Amino acid sequence: MAFRVLTRSTVGNQQQQQLKLLSDLLIRSFSSGPKNVGFIGLGNMGGPMASNLMAKGHKLHVFDISADAKSAMKAKGATPYDNVADLAKASDFVVTMLPNNDIVANTYDSIIGAGGVKSSTVFIDSSTIDPNVAKAVQKKVKAAGATFVDAPVSGGVPGAQNATLTFMVGGSTEEYNAVKDLLEGMGKKITHCGGYGMGQAAKVCNNMMLGISMCGLAECMNLAIRLGLDAKVFADIINASTGRSWASEVNNPVPGIVPTAPAGKSYAGGFATGLITKDLGIASAVATTSNTPIPLGALTHQIYRQLMAKGLADKDFSVVYDFLKNNEGK
C-alpha cells in the first residue's frame, strides 16, 4: 500500500516533517512481515501479551525488573535487555505495561535521557495511568522526535492470555491506524477514543465501573447466601438476568462458582487489589479536577483501601467478597 503526503507552500517545515513521519508510520505498519517489538513490563498481563506478539511472528526485545520474568521470555525466544534505552534503540515499536504513574514517567525519562528514542519508533503505553501523565509523556516523546500513544487495556489476565483484550487508544487517527495491526496481535477490539490521554480517560472510567460492580456483586452474593439461597443457583440467576456483568460471568468472587476464577485459588493471581485501589485513586483525582461527583466510586475506593490496610494488596480484587463475608457488618 502506497501513501503520498500532500503539503502546501504555507505548511511549515515542522508540519511537513510530522506529516512525513506519520506517512512512514503507516507504511511500516501496513507492511508485511515481523517487526522488532520492545516490551517493558512482563507481569501477569505483560508476559502473556508479549508471548502473543511472539506467536504472531514478531521479534521481541524484553525488559523487566524481575530476572525470572526475563528468563521466561528468553526461553520462548525473546531477547532480554538490562536497560530500557538499549531495548528502545533496537525496536520499531515499544510497548510499556507498568504498574503506576511514577514508574511509567521514570521509564520514559530513562529512555529519552539515555538517547534511546529513534524518530521511527512508536511508543505504546498500555499501563493504566492518569490521563494527564499520558499527555505529559506524549509531549516529551514528541519533543524527542518520536511517536507516543496511550493504549490501556481491559479484559484482565484471561484476556491477556487469550489475546482477547480491548485496547482504548488515545492519539491521532494516523497514529491509531499505525498501531492497530500490532495491537490486534494481543486483542480483539481496538477502539480509537480520541486525542492523547483519551485512552486513559476511558480506562479509568471503565475500571471505576469494574470496582463498583465487583463490590456490588460481592455484597449481593453474600446477602443471597445468608438468606439461604444456593450460591451457584443465585449466580446462574444473575447471569440470566439484569444483574449480569463481567464480574459475575468471568470472575465471580464466591469460591467454586467459576472454576477458573481466582476465588477458587485463594484469590491468587488475577487483577490485584493493589492495582484496582490505584486505579480508583486515579478516578478520584481526575473527578476532583473535573468537578465530577462520584459517590459510588469514592465509596468503592474507601472499601478497597480497607482491604489494603488488611494486607490484601496482592490478592485478586474479588477478595472483597471474603472481606465483606467475614466483616459481620462492622
XYZ file of N, CA, C and O in Angstrom, residues 30-117:
352
model
N 1.570 -1.122 7.811
C 0.848 -1.999 6.894
C 1.768 -2.957 6.132
O 1.294 -3.823 5.409
N 3.075 -2.779 6.289
C 3.997 -3.680 5.604
C 3.920 -5.066 6.218
O 3.674 -5.225 7.410
N 4.127 -6.056 5.394
C 4.044 -7.432 5.880
C 5.342 -7.823 6.569
O 6.360 -7.157 6.451
N 5.300 -8.927 7.272
C 6.499 -9.447 7.916
C 6.588 -9.054 9.375
O 5.909 -8.141 9.843
N 7.445 -9.743 10.118
C 7.585 -9.482 11.556
C 8.240 -8.139 11.822
O 8.984 -7.608 10.996
N 7.971 -7.608 12.995
C 8.533 -6.329 13.413
C 9.347 -6.534 14.676
O 9.117 -7.474 15.442
N 10.289 -5.636 14.906
C 11.038 -5.620 16.154
C 10.207 -4.879 17.189
O 9.957 -3.679 17.045
N 9.773 -5.593 18.203
C 8.899 -5.015 19.218
C 9.575 -5.083 20.582
O 9.952 -6.169 21.044
N 9.727 -3.936 21.213
C 10.206 -3.899 22.579
C 9.037 -3.994 23.539
O 7.983 -3.408 23.289
N 9.209 -4.750 24.603
C 8.122 -4.890 25.581
C 8.715 -4.704 26.970
O 9.596 -5.460 27.391
N 8.228 -3.688 27.672
C 8.727 -3.346 29.004
C 7.624 -3.592 30.026
O 6.581 -2.939 29.993
N 7.844 -4.554 30.918
C 6.848 -4.918 31.926
C 6.240 -6.269 31.620
O 5.316 -6.360 30.806
N 6.737 -7.313 32.268
C 6.356 -8.684 31.930
C 5.611 -9.376 33.072
O 5.848 -10.534 33.372
N 4.677 -8.653 33.690
C 3.914 -9.196 34.810
C 2.782 -10.097 34.367
O 2.816 -10.699 33.287
N 1.738 -10.165 35.200
C 0.605 -11.048 34.915
C -0.066 -10.736 33.579
O -0.589 -11.624 32.906
N -0.069 -9.459 33.218
C -0.647 -9.046 31.936
C 0.411 -8.970 30.848
O 0.241 -9.503 29.753
N 1.523 -8.305 31.143
C 2.537 -8.064 30.140
C 3.178 -9.324 29.582
O 3.448 -9.411 28.372
N 3.428 -10.308 30.439
C 4.041 -11.546 29.977
C 3.225 -12.244 28.901
O 3.751 -12.545 27.811
N 1.947 -12.508 29.146
C 1.124 -13.139 28.103
C 0.972 -12.266 26.853
O 0.940 -12.796 25.733
N 0.883 -10.945 27.030
C 0.763 -10.056 25.868
C 2.002 -10.161 24.979
O 1.903 -10.258 23.754
N 3.176 -10.146 25.606
C 4.412 -10.280 24.847
C 4.494 -11.644 24.158
O 4.922 -11.746 22.996
N 4.059 -12.680 24.851
C 4.073 -14.025 24.264
C 3.168 -14.097 23.038
O 3.507 -14.759 22.040
N 2.022 -13.429 23.089
C 1.104 -13.433 21.954
C 1.709 -12.723 20.746
O 1.475 -13.124 19.597
N 2.483 -11.662 20.995
C 3.152 -10.983 19.887
C 4.194 -11.902 19.254
O 4.355 -11.921 18.023
N 4.899 -12.668 20.086
C 5.866 -13.630 19.549
C 5.162 -14.698 18.712
O 5.671 -15.125 17.671
N 3.995 -15.109 19.175
C 3.237 -16.122 18.436
C 2.804 -15.615 17.066
O 2.575 -16.410 16.138
N 2.710 -14.293 16.928
C 2.368 -13.679 15.639
C 3.591 -13.514 14.737
O 3.485 -13.012 13.623
N 4.755 -13.906 15.250
C 5.957 -13.861 14.438
C 6.849 -12.665 14.659
O 7.892 -12.534 14.003
N 6.466 -11.775 15.562
C 7.288 -10.596 15.818
C 8.525 -10.963 16.634
O 8.496 -11.894 17.453
N 9.593 -10.212 16.432
C 10.827 -10.412 17.192
C 10.757 -9.545 18.439
O 10.662 -8.327 18.347
N 10.789 -10.182 19.609
C 10.581 -9.472 20.862
C 11.890 -9.131 21.566
O 12.794 -9.966 21.676
N 11.958 -7.883 22.039
C 13.040 -7.391 22.884
C 12.380 -7.036 24.218
O 11.455 -6.225 24.237
N 12.820 -7.621 25.315
C 12.054 -7.509 26.559
C 12.888 -6.984 27.722
O 14.106 -7.184 27.790
N 12.172 -6.319 28.644
C 12.803 -5.841 29.880
C 11.798 -5.942 31.018
O 10.611 -5.655 30.859
N 12.304 -6.330 32.178
C 11.527 -6.328 33.411
C 12.520 -6.271 34.570
O 13.669 -6.707 34.430
N 12.087 -5.728 35.697
C 12.983 -5.715 36.857
C 13.162 -7.116 37.430
O 14.101 -7.364 38.183
N 12.275 -8.034 37.057
C 12.365 -9.417 37.509
C 13.236 -10.232 36.552
O 12.907 -10.381 35.369
N 14.322 -10.764 37.073
C 15.186 -11.612 36.252
C 14.460 -12.873 35.809
O 14.665 -13.361 34.688
N 13.595 -13.403 36.672
C 12.844 -14.610 36.323
C 11.911 -14.353 35.151
O 11.753 -15.206 34.268
N 11.265 -13.184 35.149
C 10.345 -12.842 34.056
C 11.096 -12.741 32.742
O 10.633 -13.220 31.700
N 12.283 -12.126 32.768
C 13.087 -12.023 31.550
C 13.565 -13.394 31.093
O 13.560 -13.696 29.892
N 13.957 -14.228 32.033
C 14.428 -15.565 31.685
C 13.326 -16.390 31.044
O 13.568 -17.155 30.096
N 12.107 -16.248 31.557
C 10.975 -16.996 30.997
C 10.719 -16.592 29.557
O 10.433 -17.445 28.699
N 10.839 -15.299 29.265
C 10.637 -14.844 27.898
C 11.812 -15.224 27.006
O 11.636 -15.536 25.827
N 13.016 -15.225 27.566
C 14.191 -15.644 26.795
C 14.040 -17.101 26.361
O 14.396 -17.463 25.234
N 13.483 -17.927 27.249
C 13.284 -19.341 26.926
C 12.309 -19.523 25.769
O 12.338 -20.538 25.064
N 11.452 -18.522 25.547
C 10.490 -18.588 24.448
C 11.047 -17.995 23.161
O 10.382 -18.022 22.117
N 12.256 -17.396 23.259
C 12.877 -16.849 22.055
C 13.064 -15.356 22.037
O 13.568 -14.800 21.051
N 12.665 -14.649 23.110
C 12.824 -13.203 23.163
C 14.258 -12.838 23.538
O 14.996 -13.645 24.116
N 14.642 -11.608 23.223
C 15.965 -11.096 23.589
C 15.830 -10.200 24.809
O 15.167 -9.162 24.732
N 16.424 -10.567 25.948
C 16.312 -9.743 27.152
C 17.337 -8.607 27.157
O 18.414 -8.728 26.564
N 16.981 -7.512 27.836
C 17.858 -6.345 27.942
C 18.030 -5.955 29.403
O 17.146 -6.172 30.224
N 19.184 -5.334 29.677
C 19.470 -4.872 31.034
C 19.014 -3.445 31.268
O 18.978 -2.989 32.409
N 18.712 -2.708 30.191
C 18.195 -1.344 30.362
C 17.216 -1.013 29.247
O 17.270 -1.589 28.154
N 16.328 -0.077 29.545
C 15.229 0.224 28.626
C 15.669 1.025 27.410
O 15.046 0.952 26.343
N 16.748 1.807 27.531
C 17.200 2.622 26.400
C 17.731 1.746 25.272
O 17.408 1.962 24.091
N 18.541 0.752 25.603
C 19.066 -0.152 24.569
C 17.937 -0.930 23.913
O 17.958 -1.187 22.701
N 16.957 -1.338 24.703
C 15.786 -2.024 24.147
C 15.086 -1.136 23.133
O 14.737 -1.586 22.031
N 14.872 0.137 23.484
C 14.158 1.051 22.587
C 14.917 1.263 21.286
O 14.327 1.333 20.202
N 16.244 1.351 21.376
C 17.067 1.551 20.174
C 16.917 0.388 19.194
O 17.058 0.572 17.983
N 16.645 -0.797 19.695
C 16.564 -1.992 18.847
C 15.157 -2.257 18.321
O 14.938 -3.241 17.617
N 14.194 -1.375 18.643
C 12.782 -1.676 18.391
C 12.123 -0.697 17.425
O 12.431 0.495 17.411
N 11.183 -1.227 16.637
C 10.322 -0.390 15.790
C 9.127 0.118 16.593
O 8.665 1.239 16.390
N 8.620 -0.745 17.462
C 7.531 -0.403 18.367
C 7.982 -0.755 19.783
O 8.669 -1.761 19.985
N 7.595 0.042 20.752
C 7.883 -0.261 22.152
C 6.571 -0.208 22.930
O 5.880 0.815 22.914
N 6.218 -1.306 23.578
C 5.014 -1.376 24.406
C 5.444 -1.352 25.870
O 6.316 -2.122 26.281
N 4.828 -0.459 26.641
C 5.085 -0.439 28.088
C 3.824 -0.870 28.818
O 2.724 -0.421 28.511
N 4.000 -1.761 29.791
C 2.890 -2.291 30.582
C 3.355 -2.276 32.031
O 3.885 -3.268 32.551
N 3.145 -1.133 32.716
C 3.769 -0.877 34.005
C 2.740 -0.511 35.073
O 1.608 -0.139 34.751
N 3.125 -0.594 36.357
C 2.131 -0.519 37.442
C 1.516 0.841 37.744
O 0.364 0.907 38.148
N 2.275 1.959 37.591
C 1.709 3.222 38.062
C 2.323 4.432 37.362
O 3.244 4.313 36.553
N 1.787 5.613 37.701
C 2.215 6.871 37.083
C 3.725 7.072 37.143
O 4.369 7.379 36.139
N 4.281 6.953 38.344
C 5.698 7.264 38.541
C 6.602 6.342 37.740
O 7.595 6.791 37.147
N 6.283 5.048 37.737
C 7.130 4.101 37.019
C 7.070 4.357 35.519
O 8.091 4.295 34.819
N 5.881 4.668 35.009
C 5.758 4.996 33.584
C 6.580 6.238 33.254
O 7.384 6.242 32.313
N 6.392 7.302 34.024
C 7.108 8.546 33.757
C 8.615 8.350 33.850
O 9.372 8.826 32.988
N 9.070 7.644 34.866
C 10.507 7.417 35.046
C 11.095 6.551 33.932
O 12.240 6.760 33.500
N 10.319 5.574 33.469
C 10.793 4.710 32.382
C 11.025 5.509 31.111
O 12.068 5.376 30.446
N 10.065 6.366 30.762
C 10.229 7.173 29.552
C 11.323 8.217 29.714
O 12.070 8.507 28.764
N 11.470 8.772 30.903
C 12.575 9.701 31.151
C 13.919 8.992 30.963
O 14.867 9.571 30.412
N 14.001 7.736 31.405
C 15.233 6.968 31.253
C 15.546 6.705 29.783
O 16.697 6.809 29.346
N 14.517 6.359 29.020
C 14.712 6.101 27.591
C 15.176 7.361 26.876
O 16.162 7.353 26.119
N 14.475 8.463 27.134
C 14.802 9.728 26.462
C 16.164 10.246 26.916
O 16.992 10.667 26.101
N 16.413 10.194 28.214
C 17.657 10.717 28.765
C 18.892 9.991 28.277
O 19.972 10.580 28.162
N 18.755 8.706 27.975
C 19.894 7.905 27.519
C 19.972 7.817 25.999
O 20.718 6.998 25.453
N 19.194 8.650 25.317
C 19.243 8.663 23.857
C 18.635 7.443 23.210
O 19.062 7.033 22.122
N 17.627 6.874 23.854
C 17.015 5.656 23.321
C 15.900 5.883 22.331
O 15.292 4.927 21.852
N 15.614 7.151 21.990
C 14.490 7.458 21.100
C 14.967 7.609 19.665
O 15.858 8.415 19.372
